[in-house]
Amino acid sequence: MPLQPIAIVPEPEFRLQLPVFEGPLQLLLHLIESRQLDILTVPLAEVADAYVAHLATAPVDAANLSEFISIAAQLILLKSRLMLPGEVPPPPSDAGEPVEDELRRRLIEYRALRDAAAALGERDLAAPLQRREPRETDLPEVPIQALPARRLADALDRLGAIPEPVAAPPEIVAREITIGEQIEVLRAALAGKGRLLLQTVLASSRSRTEAAVTFLAALELVRRRQVSAEQATLFGPITLTTVRERS
């Protein structure tokens, strides 16, 4: 449903019938603004009673109601300043603005804001001042149709018919050297003096794999108690010594 502009204007059918005035509220404000009518002669209580009686027979408009309350509050405030002699008057401005001029200035500001609001209300949705994202109320209503259960069952059947992907064959890495081969290398190196630095053998390795297998071969000899390993300092050189069999 398209949005309608909001009209911020007093209700035209509301009319006042007072001892000093008869007509719409706009005319009353105009006479007070132009100093053709003294606010002290206007019975504000009768103005409020007339508007309450009007609301009892007419639909309530929130915008017009709040506007009337705002205007009535300003009239009551300014009239009370004139009627109450014991009240301390507000400090005058540079121009020495009296209470009547303050009322007139407020009414002029109200009229300017009212006219601007009415102009913006006429331009609403016709020439927007800024771009906005569409709201849910702007979108057309589309009827929602439930999908048949058979369509979901067919989709699940087609999904189940898809074969599993074939796993890639395992990568076979060629074995370069074994622990047994490096055990024989270490035994041959220990055969002469019965003592050697493990780092010397590791330095002659052709790959990292060969160095790792050589180190594992040394650990295996230690586990078998065929050699002993000594390391004086942390991360220092490792000395392998042949363990002599007891007679």
mmCIF file with all atom_site columns, N, CA and C in Angstrom, residues 195-226:
data_model
loop_
_atom_site.group_PDB
_atom_site.id
_atom_site.type_symbol
_atom_site.label_atom_id
_atom_site.label_alt_id
_atom_site.label_comp_id
_atom_site.label_asym_id
_atom_site.label_entity_id
_atom_site.label_seq_id
_atom_site.pdbx_PDB_ins_code
_atom_site.Cartn_x
_atom_site.Cartn_y
_atom_site.Cartn_z
_atom_site.occupancy
_atom_site.B_iso_or_equiv
_atom_site.pdbx_formal_charge
_atom_site.auth_seq_id
_atom_site.auth_comp_id
_atom_site.auth_asym_id
_atom_site.auth_atom_id
_atom_site.pdbx_PDB_model_num
ATOM 1  N N  . ARG A 1 195 ? 86.043 -45.233 19.331 1.00 0.00 ? 195 ARG A N  1
ATOM 2  C CA . ARG A 1 195 ? 85.509 -43.954 19.815 1.00 0.00 ? 195 ARG A CA 1
ATOM 3  C C  . ARG A 1 195 ? 85.400 -43.008 18.623 1.00 0.00 ? 195 ARG A C  1
ATOM 4  N N  . LEU A 1 196 ? 84.276 -42.247 18.523 1.00 0.00 ? 196 LEU A N  1
ATOM 5  C CA . LEU A 1 196 ? 84.120 -41.274 17.440 1.00 0.00 ? 196 LEU A CA 1
ATOM 6  C C  . LEU A 1 196 ? 83.079 -40.228 17.827 1.00 0.00 ? 196 LEU A C  1
ATOM 7  N N  . LEU A 1 197 ? 83.137 -39.098 17.119 1.00 0.00 ? 197 LEU A N  1
ATOM 8  C CA . LEU A 1 197 ? 82.135 -38.032 17.290 1.00 0.00 ? 197 LEU A CA 1
ATOM 9  C C  . LEU A 1 197 ? 80.992 -38.294 16.315 1.00 0.00 ? 197 LEU A C  1
ATOM 10 N N  . LEU A 1 198 ? 79.784 -38.346 16.837 1.00 0.00 ? 198 LEU A N  1
ATOM 11 C CA . LEU A 1 198 ? 78.623 -38.611 15.980 1.00 0.00 ? 198 LEU A CA 1
ATOM 12 C C  . LEU A 1 198 ? 78.442 -37.494 14.944 1.00 0.00 ? 198 LEU A C  1
ATOM 13 N N  . GLN A 1 199 ? 78.780 -36.243 15.303 1.00 0.00 ? 199 GLN A N  1
ATOM 14 C CA . GLN A 1 199 ? 78.615 -35.134 14.362 1.00 0.00 ? 199 GLN A CA 1
ATOM 15 C C  . GLN A 1 199 ? 79.498 -35.302 13.123 1.00 0.00 ? 199 GLN A C  1
ATOM 16 N N  . THR A 1 200 ? 80.625 -36.031 13.268 1.00 0.00 ? 200 THR A N  1
ATOM 17 C CA . THR A 1 200 ? 81.503 -36.255 12.110 1.00 0.00 ? 200 THR A CA 1
ATOM 18 C C  . THR A 1 200 ? 80.807 -37.124 11.074 1.00 0.00 ? 200 THR A C  1
ATOM 19 N N  . VAL A 1 201 ? 80.110 -38.164 11.551 1.00 0.00 ? 201 VAL A N  1
ATOM 20 C CA . VAL A 1 201 ? 79.373 -39.035 10.625 1.00 0.00 ? 201 VAL A CA 1
ATOM 21 C C  . VAL A 1 201 ? 78.175 -38.288 10.038 1.00 0.00 ? 201 VAL A C  1
ATOM 22 N N  . LEU A 1 202 ? 77.475 -37.482 10.873 1.00 0.00 ? 202 LEU A N  1
ATOM 23 C CA . LEU A 1 202 ? 76.305 -36.742 10.383 1.00 0.00 ? 202 LEU A CA 1
ATOM 24 C C  . LEU A 1 202 ? 76.709 -35.709 9.337  1.00 0.00 ? 202 LEU A C  1
ATOM 25 N N  . ALA A 1 203 ? 77.896 -35.126 9.479  1.00 0.00 ? 203 ALA A N  1
ATOM 26 C CA . ALA A 1 203 ? 78.329 -34.110 8.525  1.00 0.00 ? 203 ALA A CA 1
ATOM 27 C C  . ALA A 1 203 ? 78.544 -34.683 7.140  1.00 0.00 ? 203 ALA A C  1
ATOM 28 N N  . SER A 1 204 ? 78.855 -35.986 7.054  1.00 0.00 ? 204 SER A N  1
ATOM 29 C CA . SER A 1 204 ? 79.095 -36.610 5.743  1.00 0.00 ? 204 SER A CA 1
ATOM 30 C C  . SER A 1 204 ? 77.826 -37.162 5.109  1.00 0.00 ? 204 SER A C  1
ATOM 31 N N  . SER A 1 205 ? 76.651 -36.934 5.758  1.00 0.00 ? 205 SER A N  1
ATOM 32 C CA . SER A 1 205 ? 75.386 -37.434 5.205  1.00 0.00 ? 205 SER A CA 1
ATOM 33 C C  . SER A 1 205 ? 75.022 -36.660 3.943  1.00 0.00 ? 205 SER A C  1
ATOM 34 N N  . ARG A 1 206 ? 74.438 -37.363 2.977  1.00 0.00 ? 206 ARG A N  1
ATOM 35 C CA . ARG A 1 206 ? 74.087 -36.746 1.703  1.00 0.00 ? 206 ARG A CA 1
ATOM 36 C C  . ARG A 1 206 ? 72.697 -36.091 1.717  1.00 0.00 ? 206 ARG A C  1
ATOM 37 N N  . SER A 1 207 ? 71.885 -36.392 2.735  1.00 0.00 ? 207 SER A N  1
ATOM 38 C CA . SER A 1 207 ? 70.544 -35.806 2.814  1.00 0.00 ? 207 SER A CA 1
ATOM 39 C C  . SER A 1 207 ? 70.118 -35.767 4.277  1.00 0.00 ? 207 SER A C  1
ATOM 40 N N  . ARG A 1 208 ? 69.038 -35.072 4.525  1.00 0.00 ? 208 ARG A N  1
ATOM 41 C CA . ARG A 1 208 ? 68.522 -34.998 5.883  1.00 0.00 ? 208 ARG A CA 1
ATOM 42 C C  . ARG A 1 208 ? 67.968 -36.355 6.326  1.00 0.00 ? 208 ARG A C  1
ATOM 43 N N  . THR A 1 209 ? 67.429 -37.073 5.349  1.00 0.00 ? 209 THR A N  1
ATOM 44 C CA . THR A 1 209 ? 66.919 -38.405 5.682  1.00 0.00 ? 209 THR A CA 1
ATOM 45 C C  . THR A 1 209 ? 68.049 -39.314 6.159  1.00 0.00 ? 209 THR A C  1
ATOM 46 N N  . GLU A 1 210 ? 69.182 -39.273 5.463  1.00 0.00 ? 210 GLU A N  1
ATOM 47 C CA . GLU A 1 210 ? 70.319 -40.108 5.864  1.00 0.00 ? 210 GLU A CA 1
ATOM 48 C C  . GLU A 1 210 ? 70.846 -39.704 7.237  1.00 0.00 ? 210 GLU A C  1
ATOM 49 N N  . ALA A 1 211 ? 70.844 -38.380 7.533  1.00 0.00 ? 211 ALA A N  1
ATOM 50 C CA . ALA A 1 211 ? 71.313 -37.933 8.840  1.00 0.00 ? 211 ALA A CA 1
ATOM 51 C C  . ALA A 1 211 ? 70.363 -38.397 9.938  1.00 0.00 ? 211 ALA A C  1
ATOM 52 N N  . ALA A 1 212 ? 69.039 -38.334 9.678  1.00 0.00 ? 212 ALA A N  1
ATOM 53 C CA . ALA A 1 212 ? 68.081 -38.783 10.686 1.00 0.00 ? 212 ALA A CA 1
ATOM 54 C C  . ALA A 1 212 ? 68.184 -40.273 10.937 1.00 0.00 ? 212 ALA A C  1
ATOM 55 N N  . VAL A 1 213 ? 68.366 -41.064 9.859  1.00 0.00 ? 213 VAL A N  1
ATOM 56 C CA . VAL A 1 213 ? 68.483 -42.518 10.021 1.00 0.00 ? 213 VAL A CA 1
ATOM 57 C C  . VAL A 1 213 ? 69.771 -42.857 10.758 1.00 0.00 ? 213 VAL A C  1
ATOM 58 N N  . THR A 1 214 ? 70.826 -42.096 10.493 1.00 0.00 ? 214 THR A N  1
ATOM 59 C CA . THR A 1 214 ? 72.095 -42.336 11.200 1.00 0.00 ? 214 THR A CA 1
ATOM 60 C C  . THR A 1 214 ? 71.937 -42.084 12.686 1.00 0.00 ? 214 THR A C  1
ATOM 61 N N  . PHE A 1 215 ? 71.235 -41.033 13.049 1.00 0.00 ? 215 PHE A N  1
ATOM 62 C CA . PHE A 1 215 ? 71.026 -40.730 14.465 1.00 0.00 ? 215 PHE A CA 1
ATOM 63 C C  . PHE A 1 215 ? 70.191 -41.831 15.115 1.00 0.00 ? 215 PHE A C  1
ATOM 64 N N  . LEU A 1 216 ? 69.159 -42.309 14.412 1.00 0.00 ? 216 LEU A N  1
ATOM 65 C CA . LEU A 1 216 ? 68.362 -43.413 14.949 1.00 0.00 ? 216 LEU A CA 1
ATOM 66 C C  . LEU A 1 216 ? 69.187 -44.689 15.102 1.00 0.00 ? 216 LEU A C  1
ATOM 67 N N  . ALA A 1 217 ? 70.121 -44.916 14.185 1.00 0.00 ? 217 ALA A N  1
ATOM 68 C CA . ALA A 1 217 ? 71.006 -46.084 14.287 1.00 0.00 ? 217 ALA A CA 1
ATOM 69 C C  . ALA A 1 217 ? 71.883 -45.987 15.526 1.00 0.00 ? 217 ALA A C  1
ATOM 70 N N  . ALA A 1 218 ? 72.354 -44.760 15.835 1.00 0.00 ? 218 ALA A N  1
ATOM 71 C CA . ALA A 1 218 ? 73.165 -44.580 17.045 1.00 0.00 ? 218 ALA A CA 1
ATOM 72 C C  . ALA A 1 218 ? 72.338 -44.863 18.290 1.00 0.00 ? 218 ALA A C  1
ATOM 73 N N  . LEU A 1 219 ? 71.078 -44.400 18.311 1.00 0.00 ? 219 LEU A N  1
ATOM 74 C CA . LEU A 1 219 ? 70.213 -44.690 19.459 1.00 0.00 ? 219 LEU A CA 1
ATOM 75 C C  . LEU A 1 219 ? 69.951 -46.190 19.604 1.00 0.00 ? 219 LEU A C  1
ATOM 76 N N  . GLU A 1 220 ? 69.822 -46.872 18.470 1.00 0.00 ? 220 GLU A N  1
ATOM 77 C CA . GLU A 1 220 ? 69.597 -48.317 18.518 1.00 0.00 ? 220 GLU A CA 1
ATOM 78 C C  . GLU A 1 220 ? 70.816 -49.032 19.106 1.00 0.00 ? 220 GLU A C  1
ATOM 79 N N  . LEU A 1 221 ? 72.015 -48.611 18.749 1.00 0.00 ? 221 LEU A N  1
ATOM 80 C CA . LEU A 1 221 ? 73.225 -49.221 19.326 1.00 0.00 ? 221 LEU A CA 1
ATOM 81 C C  . LEU A 1 221 ? 73.305 -48.960 20.826 1.00 0.00 ? 221 LEU A C  1
ATOM 82 N N  . VAL A 1 222 ? 72.882 -47.751 21.253 1.00 0.00 ? 222 VAL A N  1
ATOM 83 C CA . VAL A 1 222 ? 72.876 -47.457 22.686 1.00 0.00 ? 222 VAL A CA 1
ATOM 84 C C  . VAL A 1 222 ? 71.866 -48.337 23.386 1.00 0.00 ? 222 VAL A C  1
ATOM 85 N N  . ARG A 1 223 ? 70.687 -48.526 22.758 1.00 0.00 ? 223 ARG A N  1
ATOM 86 C CA . ARG A 1 223 ? 69.657 -49.383 23.372 1.00 0.00 ? 223 ARG A CA 1
ATOM 87 C C  . ARG A 1 223 ? 70.141 -50.816 23.523 1.00 0.00 ? 223 ARG A C  1
ATOM 88 N N  . ARG A 1 224 ? 70.923 -51.274 22.529 1.00 0.00 ? 224 ARG A N  1
ATOM 89 C CA . ARG A 1 224 ? 71.464 -52.644 22.599 1.00 0.00 ? 224 ARG A CA 1
ATOM 90 C C  . ARG A 1 224 ? 72.671 -52.748 23.531 1.00 0.00 ? 224 ARG A C  1
ATOM 91 N N  . ARG A 1 225 ? 73.120 -51.622 24.062 1.00 0.00 ? 225 ARG A N  1
ATOM 92 C CA . ARG A 1 225 ? 74.262 -51.559 24.963 1.00 0.00 ? 225 ARG A CA 1
ATOM 93 C C  . ARG A 1 225 ? 75.548 -51.998 24.274 1.00 0.00 ? 225 ARG A C  1
ATOM 94 N N  . GLN A 1 226 ? 75.622 -51.720 22.988 1.00 0.00 ? 226 GLN A N  1
ATOM 95 C CA . GLN A 1 226 ? 76.841 -51.992 22.244 1.00 0.00 ? 226 GLN A CA 1
ATOM 96 C C  . GLN A 1 226 ? 77.749 -50.768 22.202 1.00 0.00 ? 226 GLN A C  1
#
